mmCIF file of C-alpha atoms in Angstrom:
data_model
loop_
_atom_site.group_PDB
_atom_site.id
_atom_site.type_symbol
_atom_site.label_atom_id
_atom_site.label_comp_id
_atom_site.label_asym_id
_atom_site.label_seq_id
_atom_site.Cartn_x
_atom_site.Cartn_y
_atom_site.Cartn_z
ATOM 1 C CA PRO A 1 -52.610 -29.324 83.815
ATOM 2 C CA PRO A 2 -53.684 -32.972 83.784
ATOM 3 C CA LEU A 3 -52.182 -35.364 81.255
ATOM 4 C CA PRO A 4 -54.540 -36.655 78.501
ATOM 5 C CA GLY A 5 -55.080 -39.963 80.310
ATOM 6 C CA GLU A 6 -55.789 -38.204 83.575
ATOM 7 C CA ALA A 7 -58.254 -35.831 81.910
ATOM 8 C CA ALA A 8 -60.096 -38.759 80.318
ATOM 9 C CA SER A 9 -60.253 -40.497 83.696
ATOM 10 C CA GLU A 10 -61.609 -37.360 85.374
ATOM 11 C CA GLU A 11 -64.241 -36.990 82.650
ATOM 12 C CA LYS A 12 -65.269 -40.629 83.074
ATOM 13 C CA ASP A 13 -65.546 -40.198 86.857
ATOM 14 C CA ASN A 14 -67.607 -37.035 86.343
ATOM 15 C CA ASP A 15 -69.973 -38.848 83.951
ATOM 16 C CA ALA A 16 -70.418 -41.646 86.501
ATOM 17 C CA SER A 17 -71.182 -39.110 89.220
ATOM 18 C CA LEU A 18 -73.783 -37.384 87.031
ATOM 19 C CA GLY A 19 -75.354 -40.771 86.274
ATOM 20 C CA GLU A 20 -75.666 -41.557 89.981
ATOM 21 C CA GLU A 21 -77.272 -38.166 90.641
ATOM 22 C CA GLU A 22 -79.728 -38.741 87.793
ATOM 23 C CA ARG A 23 -80.760 -42.135 89.147
ATOM 24 C CA ALA A 24 -81.240 -40.737 92.642
ATOM 25 C CA LEU A 25 -83.424 -37.897 91.344
ATOM 26 C CA GLU A 26 -85.479 -40.221 89.153
ATOM 27 C CA GLU A 27 -86.095 -42.524 92.117
ATOM 28 C CA HIS A 28 -87.148 -39.539 94.210
ATOM 29 C CA LEU A 29 -89.466 -38.253 91.470
ATOM 30 C CA ALA A 30 -91.103 -41.677 91.141
ATOM 31 C CA GLN A 31 -92.411 -41.068 94.662
ATOM 32 C CA HIS A 32 -92.776 -37.276 94.407
ATOM 33 C CA PRO A 33 -93.642 -36.467 90.760
ATOM 34 C CA GLY A 34 -94.628 -32.868 91.540
ATOM 35 C CA ASP A 35 -91.319 -31.810 93.107
ATOM 36 C CA ILE A 36 -90.381 -28.761 91.011
ATOM 37 C CA ASP A 37 -86.896 -28.391 92.489
ATOM 38 C CA ALA A 38 -86.066 -32.043 91.809
ATOM 39 C CA LEU A 39 -87.336 -31.774 88.237
ATOM 40 C CA ARG A 40 -85.256 -28.642 87.676
ATOM 41 C CA ALA A 41 -82.162 -30.425 89.040
ATOM 42 C CA LEU A 42 -82.837 -33.456 86.819
ATOM 43 C CA MET A 43 -83.292 -31.246 83.779
ATOM 44 C CA GLU A 44 -79.952 -29.531 84.435
ATOM 45 C CA LEU A 45 -78.203 -32.895 84.791
ATOM 46 C CA LYS A 46 -79.712 -34.109 81.520
ATOM 47 C CA ILE A 47 -78.418 -30.986 79.771
ATOM 48 C CA LYS A 48 -74.947 -31.306 81.285
ATOM 49 C CA SER A 49 -74.893 -34.926 80.123
ATOM 50 C CA ARG A 50 -75.981 -33.798 76.622
ATOM 51 C CA LYS A 51 -79.143 -35.918 76.897
ATOM 52 C CA LEU A 52 -81.163 -33.194 75.241
ATOM 53 C CA PRO A 53 -84.258 -35.197 74.160
ATOM 54 C CA GLU A 54 -84.555 -36.462 77.756
ATOM 55 C CA ALA A 55 -84.103 -32.907 79.031
ATOM 56 C CA ILE A 56 -87.012 -31.791 76.840
ATOM 57 C CA GLY A 57 -89.111 -34.580 78.361
ATOM 58 C CA VAL A 58 -88.385 -33.222 81.842
ATOM 59 C CA ILE A 59 -89.215 -29.687 80.698
ATOM 60 C CA ASP A 60 -92.568 -30.935 79.398
ATOM 61 C CA ARG A 61 -93.312 -32.186 82.916
ATOM 62 C CA LEU A 62 -92.369 -28.775 84.328
ATOM 63 C CA ILE A 63 -94.630 -27.045 81.799
ATOM 64 C CA GLN A 64 -97.535 -29.249 82.915
ATOM 65 C CA LEU A 65 -96.898 -28.304 86.543
ATOM 66 C CA GLU A 66 -96.288 -24.602 85.856
ATOM 67 C CA PRO A 67 -98.187 -23.786 82.647
ATOM 68 C CA ASN A 68 -98.014 -20.029 83.220
ATOM 69 C CA ASP A 69 -94.228 -19.916 83.494
ATOM 70 C CA ASP A 70 -92.905 -19.015 80.036
ATOM 71 C CA GLU A 71 -89.307 -19.665 81.113
ATOM 72 C CA TRP A 72 -89.815 -23.426 80.646
ATOM 73 C CA VAL A 73 -91.345 -22.933 77.208
ATOM 74 C CA LEU A 74 -88.471 -20.667 76.168
ATOM 75 C CA LEU A 75 -85.892 -23.108 77.478
ATOM 76 C CA LYS A 76 -87.503 -25.930 75.508
ATOM 77 C CA ALA A 77 -87.257 -23.848 72.344
ATOM 78 C CA GLN A 78 -83.654 -22.923 73.120
ATOM 79 C CA ILE A 79 -82.708 -26.592 73.457
ATOM 80 C CA TYR A 80 -84.360 -27.383 70.125
ATOM 81 C CA SER A 81 -82.379 -24.527 68.561
ATOM 82 C CA TYR A 82 -79.142 -25.615 70.206
ATOM 83 C CA SER A 83 -79.716 -29.121 68.842
ATOM 84 C CA GLY A 84 -80.062 -27.729 65.319
ATOM 85 C CA ASP A 85 -83.796 -28.481 65.237
ATOM 86 C CA SER A 86 -84.879 -25.005 64.207
ATOM 87 C CA ASP A 87 -88.454 -25.705 63.008
ATOM 88 C CA PRO A 88 -89.988 -26.559 66.415
ATOM 89 C CA ALA A 89 -87.810 -23.875 68.008
ATOM 90 C CA THR A 90 -89.127 -21.223 65.621
ATOM 91 C CA LYS A 91 -92.733 -22.357 66.159
ATOM 92 C CA ILE A 92 -92.416 -22.038 69.949
ATOM 93 C CA PHE A 93 -90.701 -18.637 69.819
ATOM 94 C CA GLU A 94 -93.426 -17.299 67.515
ATOM 95 C CA GLU A 95 -96.110 -18.629 69.877
ATOM 96 C CA VAL A 96 -94.452 -16.808 72.768
ATOM 97 C CA LEU A 97 -94.426 -13.582 70.751
ATOM 98 C CA GLU A 98 -98.118 -13.953 69.964
ATOM 99 C CA LYS A 99 -98.779 -13.735 73.698
ATOM 100 C CA ASP A 100 -96.041 -11.221 74.485
ATOM 101 C CA PRO A 101 -94.938 -9.237 71.395
ATOM 102 C CA LEU A 102 -92.096 -7.541 73.309
ATOM 103 C CA ARG A 103 -90.430 -10.647 74.751
ATOM 104 C CA VAL A 104 -86.742 -10.051 74.006
ATOM 105 C CA GLU A 105 -85.678 -13.660 74.675
ATOM 106 C CA ALA A 106 -88.065 -14.929 71.996
ATOM 107 C CA TYR A 107 -86.626 -12.531 69.423
ATOM 108 C CA HIS A 108 -83.143 -13.655 70.415
ATOM 109 C CA GLY A 109 -84.198 -17.273 69.892
ATOM 110 C CA LEU A 110 -85.585 -16.464 66.452
ATOM 111 C CA VAL A 111 -82.349 -14.736 65.495
ATOM 112 C CA MET A 112 -80.394 -17.866 66.408
ATOM 113 C CA ALA A 113 -82.859 -20.088 64.510
ATOM 114 C CA TYR A 114 -82.656 -17.834 61.447
ATOM 115 C CA SER A 115 -78.872 -17.964 61.633
ATOM 116 C CA GLU A 116 -78.856 -21.771 61.820
ATOM 117 C CA ASP A 117 -81.078 -21.929 58.726
ATOM 118 C CA GLY A 118 -79.052 -19.343 56.824
ATOM 119 C CA ARG A 119 -82.137 -17.151 56.436
ATOM 120 C CA SER A 120 -82.038 -13.418 55.718
ATOM 121 C CA MET A 121 -82.188 -11.202 58.794
ATOM 122 C CA SER A 122 -83.791 -8.230 57.016
ATOM 123 C CA ASP A 123 -87.384 -8.994 58.051
ATOM 124 C CA MET A 124 -86.274 -9.975 61.547
ATOM 125 C CA LEU A 125 -84.402 -6.688 61.906
ATOM 126 C CA LYS A 126 -87.558 -4.776 61.026
ATOM 127 C CA ARG A 127 -89.531 -6.697 63.649
ATOM 128 C CA ILE A 128 -86.889 -6.131 66.303
ATOM 129 C CA GLU A 129 -86.637 -2.416 65.545
ATOM 130 C CA ALA A 130 -90.427 -2.083 65.677
ATOM 131 C CA ALA A 131 -90.543 -3.865 69.056
ATOM 132 C CA MET A 132 -87.676 -1.710 70.360
ATOM 133 C CA ASN A 133 -89.427 1.488 69.274
ATOM 134 C CA LYS A 134 -92.589 0.375 71.062
ATOM 135 C CA CYS A 135 -90.527 -0.228 74.213
ATOM 136 C CA LYS A 136 -89.134 3.294 73.870
ATOM 137 C CA ARG A 137 -92.654 4.743 73.644
ATOM 138 C CA GLU A 138 -93.691 2.737 76.693
ATOM 139 C CA LYS A 139 -90.493 3.834 78.515
ATOM 140 C CA LYS A 140 -89.274 0.272 79.082
ATOM 141 C CA ALA A 141 -85.618 1.239 79.336
ATOM 142 C CA SER A 142 -84.320 -2.192 80.343
ATOM 143 C CA ASP A 143 -86.004 -3.895 77.384
ATOM 144 C CA VAL A 144 -84.682 -1.210 75.032
ATOM 145 C CA ARG A 145 -81.135 -1.994 76.200
ATOM 146 C CA ASP A 146 -81.702 -5.710 75.650
ATOM 147 C CA PHE A 147 -82.979 -5.077 72.129
ATOM 148 C CA LYS A 148 -79.908 -2.937 71.397
ATOM 149 C CA LEU A 149 -77.681 -5.777 72.573
ATOM 150 C CA LEU A 150 -79.578 -8.104 70.259
ATOM 151 C CA LEU A 151 -79.049 -5.735 67.324
ATOM 152 C CA ALA A 152 -75.343 -5.695 68.166
ATOM 153 C CA GLN A 153 -75.349 -9.499 68.104
ATOM 154 C CA ILE A 154 -76.838 -9.495 64.611
ATOM 155 C CA ARG A 155 -74.082 -7.127 63.477
ATOM 156 C CA VAL A 156 -71.527 -9.605 64.845
ATOM 157 C CA MET A 157 -73.205 -12.433 62.938
ATOM 158 C CA GLU A 158 -72.955 -10.294 59.791
ATOM 159 C CA GLU A 159 -69.262 -9.657 60.664
ATOM 160 C CA LYS A 160 -70.015 -5.916 60.908
ATOM 161 C CA TYR A 161 -67.843 -5.640 63.988
ATOM 162 C CA GLY A 162 -67.470 -1.859 63.862
ATOM 163 C CA GLU A 163 -71.244 -1.362 64.033
ATOM 164 C CA ALA A 164 -71.526 -3.871 66.864
ATOM 165 C CA LEU A 165 -68.816 -2.052 68.831
ATOM 166 C CA LYS A 166 -70.575 1.263 68.244
ATOM 167 C CA VAL A 167 -73.842 -0.055 69.720
ATOM 168 C CA ASN A 168 -72.030 -1.403 72.771
ATOM 169 C CA HIS A 169 -70.152 1.896 73.186
ATOM 170 C CA GLU A 170 -73.493 3.752 73.236
ATOM 171 C CA LEU A 171 -74.805 1.320 75.844
ATOM 172 C CA LYS A 172 -71.755 1.958 78.035
ATOM 173 C CA LYS A 173 -72.353 5.709 77.856
ATOM 174 C CA GLU A 174 -75.994 5.263 78.830
ATOM 175 C CA GLU A 175 -75.246 2.987 81.791
ATOM 176 C CA PRO A 176 -71.534 2.771 82.717
ATOM 177 C CA ARG A 177 -72.155 0.187 85.455
ATOM 178 C CA ASP A 178 -73.669 -2.381 83.080
ATOM 179 C CA PHE A 179 -70.966 -5.025 82.664
ATOM 180 C CA ARG A 180 -72.470 -6.721 79.606
ATOM 181 C CA PRO A 181 -71.243 -4.281 76.913
ATOM 182 C CA TYR A 182 -67.659 -4.693 78.174
ATOM 183 C CA LEU A 183 -67.891 -8.472 77.919
ATOM 184 C CA CYS A 184 -69.416 -8.252 74.461
ATOM 185 C CA GLN A 185 -66.746 -5.835 73.279
ATOM 186 C CA GLY A 186 -64.072 -8.177 74.604
ATOM 187 C CA ILE A 187 -65.514 -11.013 72.556
ATOM 188 C CA ILE A 188 -65.826 -8.822 69.454
ATOM 189 C CA TYR A 189 -62.234 -7.596 69.724
ATOM 190 C CA THR A 190 -61.170 -11.230 70.084
ATOM 191 C CA LEU A 191 -62.933 -12.060 66.837
ATOM 192 C CA MET A 192 -61.117 -9.111 65.269
ATOM 193 C CA ARG A 193 -57.812 -10.505 66.657
ATOM 194 C CA LYS A 194 -57.201 -7.310 68.655
ATOM 195 C CA ARG A 195 -55.987 -9.050 71.772
ATOM 196 C CA GLU A 196 -54.828 -6.010 73.761
ATOM 197 C CA GLU A 197 -58.154 -4.214 73.319
ATOM 198 C CA ALA A 198 -60.000 -7.431 74.180
ATOM 199 C CA GLU A 199 -57.987 -7.876 77.370
ATOM 200 C CA LYS A 200 -58.791 -4.329 78.509
ATOM 201 C CA LYS A 201 -62.526 -4.917 78.031
ATOM 202 C CA PHE A 202 -62.389 -8.253 79.858
ATOM 203 C CA GLU A 203 -60.605 -6.560 82.783
ATOM 204 C CA GLN A 204 -63.295 -3.858 82.959
ATOM 205 C CA PHE A 205 -65.977 -6.533 82.824
ATOM 206 C CA GLU A 206 -64.400 -8.460 85.715
ATOM 207 C CA LYS A 207 -64.356 -5.312 87.841
ATOM 208 C CA LEU A 208 -68.012 -4.585 87.194
ATOM 209 C CA VAL A 209 -69.766 -7.980 87.292
ATOM 210 C CA PRO A 210 -71.191 -8.379 90.839
ATOM 211 C CA LYS A 211 -69.659 -11.187 92.894
ATOM 212 C CA ASN A 212 -73.165 -12.351 93.840
ATOM 213 C CA HIS A 213 -74.587 -12.206 90.295
ATOM 214 C CA PRO A 214 -76.437 -15.502 89.661
ATOM 215 C CA TYR A 215 -74.762 -15.936 86.270
ATOM 216 C CA ARG A 216 -71.287 -14.681 87.237
ATOM 217 C CA GLU A 217 -69.619 -18.074 86.769
ATOM 218 C CA TYR A 218 -71.315 -18.528 83.390
ATOM 219 C CA PHE A 219 -70.029 -15.148 82.193
ATOM 220 C CA LEU A 220 -66.523 -15.877 83.470
ATOM 221 C CA ASP A 221 -66.511 -19.320 81.831
ATOM 222 C CA ASN A 222 -67.356 -17.733 78.478
ATOM 223 C CA MET A 223 -64.676 -15.089 78.933
ATOM 224 C CA PHE A 224 -61.992 -17.649 79.779
ATOM 225 C CA ALA A 225 -63.076 -19.889 76.883
ATOM 226 C CA THR A 226 -62.791 -16.929 74.524
ATOM 227 C CA LYS A 227 -59.285 -16.094 75.774
ATOM 228 C CA PHE A 228 -58.210 -19.744 75.576
ATOM 229 C CA PHE A 229 -59.335 -20.154 71.971
ATOM 230 C CA SER A 230 -57.720 -16.839 71.095
ATOM 231 C CA ASP A 231 -54.348 -17.809 72.583
ATOM 232 C CA TYR A 232 -54.469 -21.275 71.028
ATOM 233 C CA SER A 233 -55.425 -19.988 67.599
ATOM 234 C CA VAL A 234 -52.249 -17.916 67.449
ATOM 235 C CA GLN A 235 -50.430 -21.226 67.050
ATOM 236 C CA ARG A 236 -53.246 -23.092 65.309
ATOM 237 C CA GLU A 237 -54.693 -20.977 62.528
ATOM 238 C CA GLY A 238 -57.322 -23.603 61.812
ATOM 239 C CA LEU A 239 -59.052 -22.732 65.072
ATOM 240 C CA VAL A 240 -59.789 -19.167 64.054
ATOM 241 C CA GLU A 241 -62.972 -20.162 62.246
ATOM 242 C CA GLU A 242 -63.913 -22.443 65.149
ATOM 243 C CA LEU A 243 -63.555 -19.482 67.506
ATOM 244 C CA ARG A 244 -65.658 -17.303 65.219
ATOM 245 C CA GLU A 245 -68.430 -19.907 65.019
ATOM 246 C CA LEU A 246 -68.390 -20.464 68.787
ATOM 247 C CA GLU A 247 -68.531 -16.798 69.704
ATOM 248 C CA VAL A 248 -71.061 -15.730 67.089
ATOM 249 C CA LYS A 249 -73.431 -18.327 68.516
ATOM 250 C CA ASP A 250 -72.694 -17.510 72.152
ATOM 251 C CA VAL A 251 -72.262 -13.752 72.085
ATOM 252 C CA GLY A 252 -76.031 -13.228 72.260
ATOM 253 C CA ARG A 253 -76.547 -15.561 75.207
ATOM 254 C CA VAL A 254 -73.626 -14.024 77.052
ATOM 255 C CA CYS A 255 -74.327 -10.377 76.341
ATOM 256 C CA MET A 256 -78.071 -10.612 76.803
ATOM 257 C CA GLY A 257 -77.299 -11.804 80.297
ATOM 258 C CA ARG A 258 -80.044 -14.418 80.097
ATOM 259 C CA LYS A 259 -79.376 -18.004 80.996
ATOM 260 C CA VAL A 260 -81.847 -20.422 82.521
ATOM 261 C CA THR A 261 -79.251 -23.150 82.636
ATOM 262 C CA GLU A 262 -75.928 -23.977 80.990
ATOM 263 C CA PHE A 263 -75.739 -25.925 77.736
#
């Protein structure tokens, strides 16, 4: 592994490279303001550089160009939530649900916003269960699974790990080839400090996640980060709470399998 000075130098070089890419894209967009691919690339660079207000500005341009694509609206709300700015995030998620009352990603966003504000989840649970039951009546099996994963996430946030594991176990029985419950169980076992059980679930996840899955690297990054924090916290007890906070926030994004771009 690199020495501290070498790591700092690599990080500085990486920041400089990102800055050069940003400038090149901004120059290109000055001449071609409607280039969707260039705007998407610029937005991703802004997020990687933690320039979140600037990233939101780019997303606003994308929304103007593609007003019917809710993915940009959802991503804008997610960035607000990630930044700790829950009021505008909540407003956007509720607006999305007014148009599409069964949009799982919007419910997930509201759960995260509620968590950030320390609000009770009881009303949100009722809304989620009502939406899930409607999906069952309409035979939307994929959405039902996503809502179940969201309910499991809430149980993790409430530190009801046994209930969360039970939901994921049921999901595995329903669809054994779905890799997400294995990843989620690995994270939950890590939070419970059951390292052997966690390792088994991570191994099953790695076998199942398709090599060509668009978010494969994102899932693997989260798995490795979880294992790293777990190993390190054995020696540094103070990191246990840091691990818990990290994974409670990320378990939903990871296990829902939904990621427009990396934060």
